[in-house]
Amino acid sequence: MSSAPSHLAGKRVLITGGAGGVGRAVAARMVAAGARTLIADRDELDLRQVVEMVRGDHAEAEIDSVTADLSNASGITRMFERVDGWLGGLDVLVACAGVGSGPLMEMAEADWRYVIESNLVSYVACTQGAIERMKAADIKHGLIVLVGSISVHIKAVGESVYNASKGGVASFAETLRKELIPHSIRLTLIEPGAIGSAMQPFSPEERARLVGEYQLLPPEEVADAILFAATRGPGVDVVTLRIEPLVQKIA
């Protein structure tokens, strides 16, 4: 995308869920566009692999990682300490951390609470932390991208807890976007369909087959949608972008 470098070069970017399929694809694109990129996720080894992969493709890449479980306040604090210490501020937040869920009556209370904390509460906390830093530094044209899900429109059986978390993200994003306009901070909601990532209950081989049959989205396609929003001019607000595989399950 030819406009990416001019819009993102030198920008300070935080990506949550940075070790996942979408997160690592976004990180590679941000670094290629010249952004200084910090990725956060729960597994240190997975994060290290992403950093090494990106640096392998871009020798001068400015990328680092922080291990943090964003389902709790201490993880959020740990991550933003790294944002302040290494990035020295924030221009762009891409929140795509998340966990899957089973049917409510098959989950222990601790498990469904973890889904809500990971998929919704962390998004609110990360967004608040990002806005605070953008406003304190008087950042012009800050951007927040929240990755939701089209599951909130499909409402498939067995996804009630997951949909509660992603539905909350959608309402949060669509309302907060209006509140941020006076501060020159844009907010985009990305709503992907089923993605061919490790969150799917399939082997890597099965995921590859389903991607080839257009039943799952390649993570790179979702990353491109995020990059599209991140590279629009300051007067363009990508409010909601829905992207799904050609053969998306609907029930």
mmCIF file of C-alpha atoms in Angstrom:
data_model
loop_
_atom_site.group_PDB
_atom_site.id
_atom_site.type_symbol
_atom_site.label_atom_id
_atom_site.label_comp_id
_atom_site.label_asym_id
_atom_site.label_seq_id
_atom_site.Cartn_x
_atom_site.Cartn_y
_atom_site.Cartn_z
ATOM 1 C CA MET A 1 0.000 0.000 0.000
ATOM 2 C CA SER A 2 1.800 3.067 -1.262
ATOM 3 C CA SER A 3 0.318 5.528 1.246
ATOM 4 C CA ALA A 4 1.392 3.506 4.299
ATOM 5 C CA PRO A 5 4.910 4.882 4.831
ATOM 6 C CA SER A 6 3.877 8.538 4.687
ATOM 7 C CA HIS A 7 1.146 8.003 7.276
ATOM 8 C CA LEU A 8 2.873 5.554 9.604
ATOM 9 C CA ALA A 9 6.586 6.306 9.400
ATOM 10 C CA GLY A 10 7.865 7.133 12.868
ATOM 11 C CA LYS A 11 4.496 6.485 14.527
ATOM 12 C CA ARG A 12 4.480 4.695 17.879
ATOM 13 C CA VAL A 13 2.215 1.672 17.677
ATOM 14 C CA LEU A 14 0.992 -0.735 20.360
ATOM 15 C CA ILE A 15 -0.527 -4.054 19.273
ATOM 16 C CA THR A 16 -2.250 -6.248 21.855
ATOM 17 C CA GLY A 17 -2.597 -9.904 20.967
ATOM 18 C CA GLY A 18 0.610 -9.357 19.048
ATOM 19 C CA ALA A 19 1.625 -13.036 19.016
ATOM 20 C CA GLY A 20 -1.632 -14.183 17.401
ATOM 21 C CA GLY A 21 -2.195 -14.630 13.693
ATOM 22 C CA VAL A 22 -3.689 -11.185 13.127
ATOM 23 C CA GLY A 23 -1.371 -9.465 15.601
ATOM 24 C CA ARG A 24 1.825 -10.739 14.000
ATOM 25 C CA ALA A 25 0.561 -9.854 10.521
ATOM 26 C CA VAL A 26 -0.285 -6.325 11.672
ATOM 27 C CA ALA A 27 3.115 -5.992 13.351
ATOM 28 C CA ALA A 28 4.914 -6.965 10.137
ATOM 29 C CA ARG A 29 2.944 -4.394 8.157
ATOM 30 C CA MET A 30 3.429 -1.608 10.690
ATOM 31 C CA VAL A 31 7.186 -2.164 10.813
ATOM 32 C CA ALA A 32 7.373 -2.304 7.018
ATOM 33 C CA ALA A 33 5.598 1.066 6.955
ATOM 34 C CA GLY A 34 8.237 2.550 9.250
ATOM 35 C CA ALA A 35 6.358 2.500 12.547
ATOM 36 C CA ARG A 36 7.993 1.816 15.922
ATOM 37 C CA THR A 37 6.016 -1.164 17.122
ATOM 38 C CA LEU A 38 5.474 -2.759 20.534
ATOM 39 C CA ILE A 39 3.578 -6.051 20.681
ATOM 40 C CA ALA A 40 1.962 -7.444 23.826
ATOM 41 C CA ASP A 41 0.693 -10.940 24.547
ATOM 42 C CA ARG A 42 0.699 -13.631 27.232
ATOM 43 C CA ASP A 43 3.394 -15.993 25.949
ATOM 44 C CA GLU A 44 6.984 -14.769 25.963
ATOM 45 C CA LEU A 45 8.256 -17.428 23.557
ATOM 46 C CA ASP A 46 5.551 -16.668 20.988
ATOM 47 C CA LEU A 47 6.334 -12.955 21.227
ATOM 48 C CA ARG A 48 10.035 -13.593 20.750
ATOM 49 C CA GLN A 49 9.304 -15.604 17.625
ATOM 50 C CA VAL A 50 7.263 -12.747 16.160
ATOM 51 C CA VAL A 51 10.005 -10.217 16.880
ATOM 52 C CA GLU A 52 12.627 -12.480 15.285
ATOM 53 C CA MET A 53 10.388 -13.080 12.253
ATOM 54 C CA VAL A 54 9.846 -9.360 11.677
ATOM 55 C CA ARG A 55 13.511 -8.517 12.189
ATOM 56 C CA GLY A 56 14.411 -11.267 9.768
ATOM 57 C CA ASP A 57 12.430 -9.486 7.074
ATOM 58 C CA HIS A 58 13.413 -5.968 8.144
ATOM 59 C CA ALA A 59 16.927 -5.730 9.536
ATOM 60 C CA GLU A 60 16.396 -2.190 10.825
ATOM 61 C CA ALA A 61 13.014 -2.945 12.364
ATOM 62 C CA GLU A 62 12.085 -1.025 15.492
ATOM 63 C CA ILE A 63 10.039 -3.668 17.260
ATOM 64 C CA ASP A 64 9.939 -4.939 20.816
ATOM 65 C CA SER A 65 7.587 -6.991 22.983
ATOM 66 C CA VAL A 66 6.138 -7.127 26.462
ATOM 67 C CA THR A 67 4.688 -10.202 28.146
ATOM 68 C CA ALA A 68 1.419 -9.359 29.865
ATOM 69 C CA ASP A 69 -1.924 -10.994 30.621
ATOM 70 C CA LEU A 70 -4.347 -8.169 29.864
ATOM 71 C CA SER A 71 -7.244 -9.838 31.673
ATOM 72 C CA ASN A 72 -6.026 -8.235 34.911
ATOM 73 C CA ALA A 73 -4.986 -4.758 36.038
ATOM 74 C CA SER A 74 -1.390 -5.740 36.759
ATOM 75 C CA GLY A 75 -0.937 -6.938 33.178
ATOM 76 C CA ILE A 76 -2.323 -3.663 31.830
ATOM 77 C CA THR A 77 0.031 -1.706 34.098
ATOM 78 C CA ARG A 78 3.018 -3.783 33.027
ATOM 79 C CA MET A 79 2.242 -3.208 29.372
ATOM 80 C CA PHE A 80 1.846 0.566 29.666
ATOM 81 C CA GLU A 81 5.045 0.839 31.659
ATOM 82 C CA ARG A 82 6.762 -0.620 28.602
ATOM 83 C CA VAL A 83 4.838 1.736 26.326
ATOM 84 C CA ASP A 84 6.102 4.704 28.349
ATOM 85 C CA GLY A 85 9.639 3.379 28.721
ATOM 86 C CA TRP A 86 10.333 2.042 25.232
ATOM 87 C CA LEU A 87 7.897 3.773 22.888
ATOM 88 C CA GLY A 88 7.897 7.015 24.875
ATOM 89 C CA GLY A 89 4.291 7.711 23.973
ATOM 90 C CA LEU A 90 1.589 6.376 21.712
ATOM 91 C CA ASP A 91 0.088 7.334 18.359
ATOM 92 C CA VAL A 92 -1.766 4.158 17.410
ATOM 93 C CA LEU A 93 -3.385 1.355 19.415
ATOM 94 C CA VAL A 94 -4.426 -1.850 17.674
ATOM 95 C CA ALA A 95 -6.328 -4.070 20.120
ATOM 96 C CA CYS A 96 -6.743 -7.608 18.845
ATOM 97 C CA ALA A 97 -6.113 -9.697 21.965
ATOM 98 C CA GLY A 98 -8.823 -12.225 22.671
ATOM 99 C CA VAL A 99 -9.808 -15.734 23.691
ATOM 100 C CA GLY A 100 -12.483 -18.115 22.493
ATOM 101 C CA SER A 101 -15.415 -19.383 24.496
ATOM 102 C CA GLY A 102 -17.749 -22.321 24.884
ATOM 103 C CA PRO A 103 -21.487 -22.328 25.690
ATOM 104 C CA LEU A 104 -22.313 -20.631 28.989
ATOM 105 C CA MET A 105 -23.666 -23.718 30.750
ATOM 106 C CA GLU A 106 -20.530 -25.674 29.926
ATOM 107 C CA MET A 107 -18.242 -23.082 31.532
ATOM 108 C CA ALA A 108 -17.206 -22.559 35.128
ATOM 109 C CA GLU A 109 -17.722 -19.051 36.454
ATOM 110 C CA ALA A 110 -13.983 -18.369 36.494
ATOM 111 C CA ASP A 111 -13.775 -19.324 32.814
ATOM 112 C CA TRP A 112 -16.570 -17.103 31.505
ATOM 113 C CA ARG A 113 -15.303 -14.238 33.626
ATOM 114 C CA TYR A 114 -11.874 -14.691 32.040
ATOM 115 C CA VAL A 115 -13.418 -14.402 28.573
ATOM 116 C CA ILE A 116 -15.192 -11.145 29.481
ATOM 117 C CA GLU A 117 -12.066 -9.745 31.151
ATOM 118 C CA SER A 118 -9.857 -10.673 28.185
ATOM 119 C CA ASN A 119 -12.181 -9.731 25.333
ATOM 120 C CA LEU A 120 -13.994 -6.688 26.700
ATOM 121 C CA VAL A 121 -12.541 -5.272 29.918
ATOM 122 C CA SER A 122 -9.013 -5.300 28.504
ATOM 123 C CA TYR A 123 -10.206 -3.368 25.450
ATOM 124 C CA VAL A 124 -11.736 -0.668 27.643
ATOM 125 C CA ALA A 125 -8.627 -0.474 29.839
ATOM 126 C CA CYS A 126 -6.186 -0.405 26.909
ATOM 127 C CA THR A 127 -8.244 2.218 25.116
ATOM 128 C CA GLN A 128 -8.402 4.432 28.201
ATOM 129 C CA GLY A 129 -4.641 4.135 28.689
ATOM 130 C CA ALA A 130 -4.017 4.983 25.044
ATOM 131 C CA ILE A 131 -6.309 8.021 25.102
ATOM 132 C CA GLU A 132 -4.732 9.336 28.294
ATOM 133 C CA ARG A 133 -1.293 9.245 26.665
ATOM 134 C CA MET A 134 -2.472 10.771 23.398
ATOM 135 C CA LYS A 135 -4.205 13.644 25.175
ATOM 136 C CA ALA A 136 -1.364 14.278 27.620
ATOM 137 C CA ALA A 137 1.111 14.602 24.752
ATOM 138 C CA ASP A 138 -1.368 16.578 22.634
ATOM 139 C CA ILE A 139 -1.083 13.972 19.884
ATOM 140 C CA LYS A 140 -2.775 15.082 16.695
ATOM 141 C CA HIS A 141 -4.603 12.482 14.658
ATOM 142 C CA GLY A 142 -4.268 9.596 17.111
ATOM 143 C CA LEU A 143 -5.879 6.317 16.097
ATOM 144 C CA ILE A 144 -7.438 3.419 17.979
ATOM 145 C CA VAL A 145 -8.396 0.221 16.147
ATOM 146 C CA LEU A 146 -10.495 -2.322 18.028
ATOM 147 C CA VAL A 147 -10.982 -5.791 16.565
ATOM 148 C CA GLY A 148 -14.469 -7.059 17.259
ATOM 149 C CA SER A 149 -16.299 -9.857 15.469
ATOM 150 C CA ILE A 150 -19.215 -10.418 13.112
ATOM 151 C CA SER A 151 -20.374 -13.051 15.609
ATOM 152 C CA VAL A 152 -22.462 -10.311 17.234
ATOM 153 C CA HIS A 153 -24.548 -10.175 14.051
ATOM 154 C CA ILE A 154 -24.730 -13.930 13.477
ATOM 155 C CA LYS A 155 -25.571 -14.866 17.094
ATOM 156 C CA ALA A 156 -24.679 -18.530 16.615
ATOM 157 C CA VAL A 157 -25.755 -21.093 19.199
ATOM 158 C CA GLY A 158 -22.986 -21.760 21.737
ATOM 159 C CA GLU A 159 -21.370 -18.337 21.421
ATOM 160 C CA SER A 160 -23.370 -16.390 23.996
ATOM 161 C CA VAL A 161 -20.422 -15.532 26.255
ATOM 162 C CA TYR A 162 -18.122 -14.691 23.345
ATOM 163 C CA ASN A 163 -20.851 -12.552 21.787
ATOM 164 C CA ALA A 164 -21.427 -10.741 25.070
ATOM 165 C CA SER A 165 -17.776 -9.681 25.070
ATOM 166 C CA LYS A 166 -17.620 -8.743 21.384
ATOM 167 C CA GLY A 167 -21.018 -7.051 21.474
ATOM 168 C CA GLY A 168 -19.694 -4.923 24.293
ATOM 169 C CA VAL A 169 -16.661 -3.997 22.191
ATOM 170 C CA ALA A 170 -18.930 -2.941 19.307
ATOM 171 C CA SER A 171 -21.150 -0.706 21.447
ATOM 172 C CA PHE A 172 -18.130 0.721 23.237
ATOM 173 C CA ALA A 173 -16.370 1.533 19.958
ATOM 174 C CA GLU A 174 -19.349 3.048 18.189
ATOM 175 C CA THR A 175 -20.164 5.317 21.129
ATOM 176 C CA LEU A 176 -16.648 6.289 22.155
ATOM 177 C CA ARG A 177 -15.784 7.209 18.559
ATOM 178 C CA LYS A 178 -18.163 10.189 18.808
ATOM 179 C CA GLU A 179 -16.686 11.270 22.146
ATOM 180 C CA LEU A 180 -13.170 11.341 20.692
ATOM 181 C CA ILE A 181 -13.858 13.510 17.650
ATOM 182 C CA PRO A 182 -13.236 16.807 19.543
ATOM 183 C CA HIS A 183 -9.819 15.433 20.550
ATOM 184 C CA SER A 184 -8.800 14.550 16.957
ATOM 185 C CA ILE A 185 -8.567 10.874 17.899
ATOM 186 C CA ARG A 186 -10.215 8.467 15.480
ATOM 187 C CA LEU A 187 -11.578 5.068 16.427
ATOM 188 C CA THR A 188 -12.201 2.195 14.028
ATOM 189 C CA LEU A 189 -14.061 -1.042 14.708
ATOM 190 C CA ILE A 190 -12.941 -4.007 12.587
ATOM 191 C CA GLU A 191 -15.429 -6.886 12.493
ATOM 192 C CA PRO A 192 -13.853 -9.999 10.952
ATOM 193 C CA GLY A 193 -15.559 -13.259 10.281
ATOM 194 C CA ALA A 194 -13.961 -16.599 11.076
ATOM 195 C CA ILE A 195 -10.172 -16.280 10.894
ATOM 196 C CA GLY A 196 -7.696 -19.056 10.167
ATOM 197 C CA SER A 197 -5.834 -18.581 13.444
ATOM 198 C CA ALA A 198 -4.966 -20.738 16.438
ATOM 199 C CA MET A 199 -8.234 -19.682 18.101
ATOM 200 C CA GLN A 200 -10.025 -22.065 15.751
ATOM 201 C CA PRO A 201 -10.458 -25.637 17.066
ATOM 202 C CA PHE A 202 -8.616 -27.127 14.089
ATOM 203 C CA SER A 203 -5.131 -28.398 13.364
ATOM 204 C CA PRO A 204 -2.858 -26.151 11.271
ATOM 205 C CA GLU A 205 -3.440 -28.462 8.321
ATOM 206 C CA GLU A 206 -7.214 -28.260 8.683
ATOM 207 C CA ARG A 207 -7.079 -24.485 9.026
ATOM 208 C CA ALA A 208 -5.045 -24.255 5.839
ATOM 209 C CA ARG A 209 -7.607 -26.403 4.034
ATOM 210 C CA LEU A 210 -10.501 -24.239 5.241
ATOM 211 C CA VAL A 211 -8.673 -21.067 4.228
ATOM 212 C CA GLY A 212 -8.160 -22.583 0.785
ATOM 213 C CA GLU A 213 -11.880 -23.337 0.584
ATOM 214 C CA TYR A 214 -12.721 -19.732 1.592
ATOM 215 C CA GLN A 215 -14.307 -20.829 4.878
ATOM 216 C CA LEU A 216 -11.706 -19.021 7.009
ATOM 217 C CA LEU A 217 -10.033 -15.658 6.475
ATOM 218 C CA PRO A 218 -6.254 -15.554 6.169
ATOM 219 C CA PRO A 219 -5.026 -13.429 9.113
ATOM 220 C CA GLU A 220 -3.132 -11.296 6.602
ATOM 221 C CA GLU A 221 -6.419 -10.137 5.051
ATOM 222 C CA VAL A 222 -7.607 -8.862 8.428
ATOM 223 C CA ALA A 223 -4.253 -7.147 8.924
ATOM 224 C CA ASP A 224 -4.677 -5.430 5.560
ATOM 225 C CA ALA A 225 -8.097 -4.170 6.656
ATOM 226 C CA ILE A 226 -6.501 -2.727 9.800
ATOM 227 C CA LEU A 227 -3.744 -1.125 7.754
ATOM 228 C CA PHE A 228 -6.362 0.391 5.448
ATOM 229 C CA ALA A 229 -7.939 2.181 8.408
ATOM 230 C CA ALA A 230 -4.537 3.219 9.745
ATOM 231 C CA THR A 231 -3.436 4.809 6.479
ATOM 232 C CA ARG A 232 -6.425 7.038 5.745
ATOM 233 C CA GLY A 233 -5.946 10.776 5.840
ATOM 234 C CA PRO A 234 -6.810 12.655 9.053
ATOM 235 C CA GLY A 235 -10.161 13.764 7.678
ATOM 236 C CA VAL A 236 -11.299 10.220 6.903
ATOM 237 C CA ASP A 237 -12.962 8.152 9.624
ATOM 238 C CA VAL A 238 -13.287 4.426 8.949
ATOM 239 C CA VAL A 239 -16.103 3.798 11.413
ATOM 240 C CA THR A 240 -16.791 0.074 11.013
ATOM 241 C CA LEU A 241 -15.188 -2.338 8.578
ATOM 242 C CA ARG A 242 -16.723 -5.806 8.240
ATOM 243 C CA ILE A 243 -14.705 -8.480 6.483
ATOM 244 C CA GLU A 244 -15.529 -12.178 6.237
ATOM 245 C CA PRO A 245 -14.630 -15.287 4.265
ATOM 246 C CA LEU A 246 -16.718 -16.005 1.192
ATOM 247 C CA VAL A 247 -18.265 -19.073 2.875
ATOM 248 C CA GLN A 248 -18.887 -17.697 6.371
ATOM 249 C CA LYS A 249 -20.903 -19.919 8.708
ATOM 250 C CA ILE A 250 -24.137 -18.216 9.750
ATOM 251 C CA ALA A 251 -25.489 -20.475 12.491
#
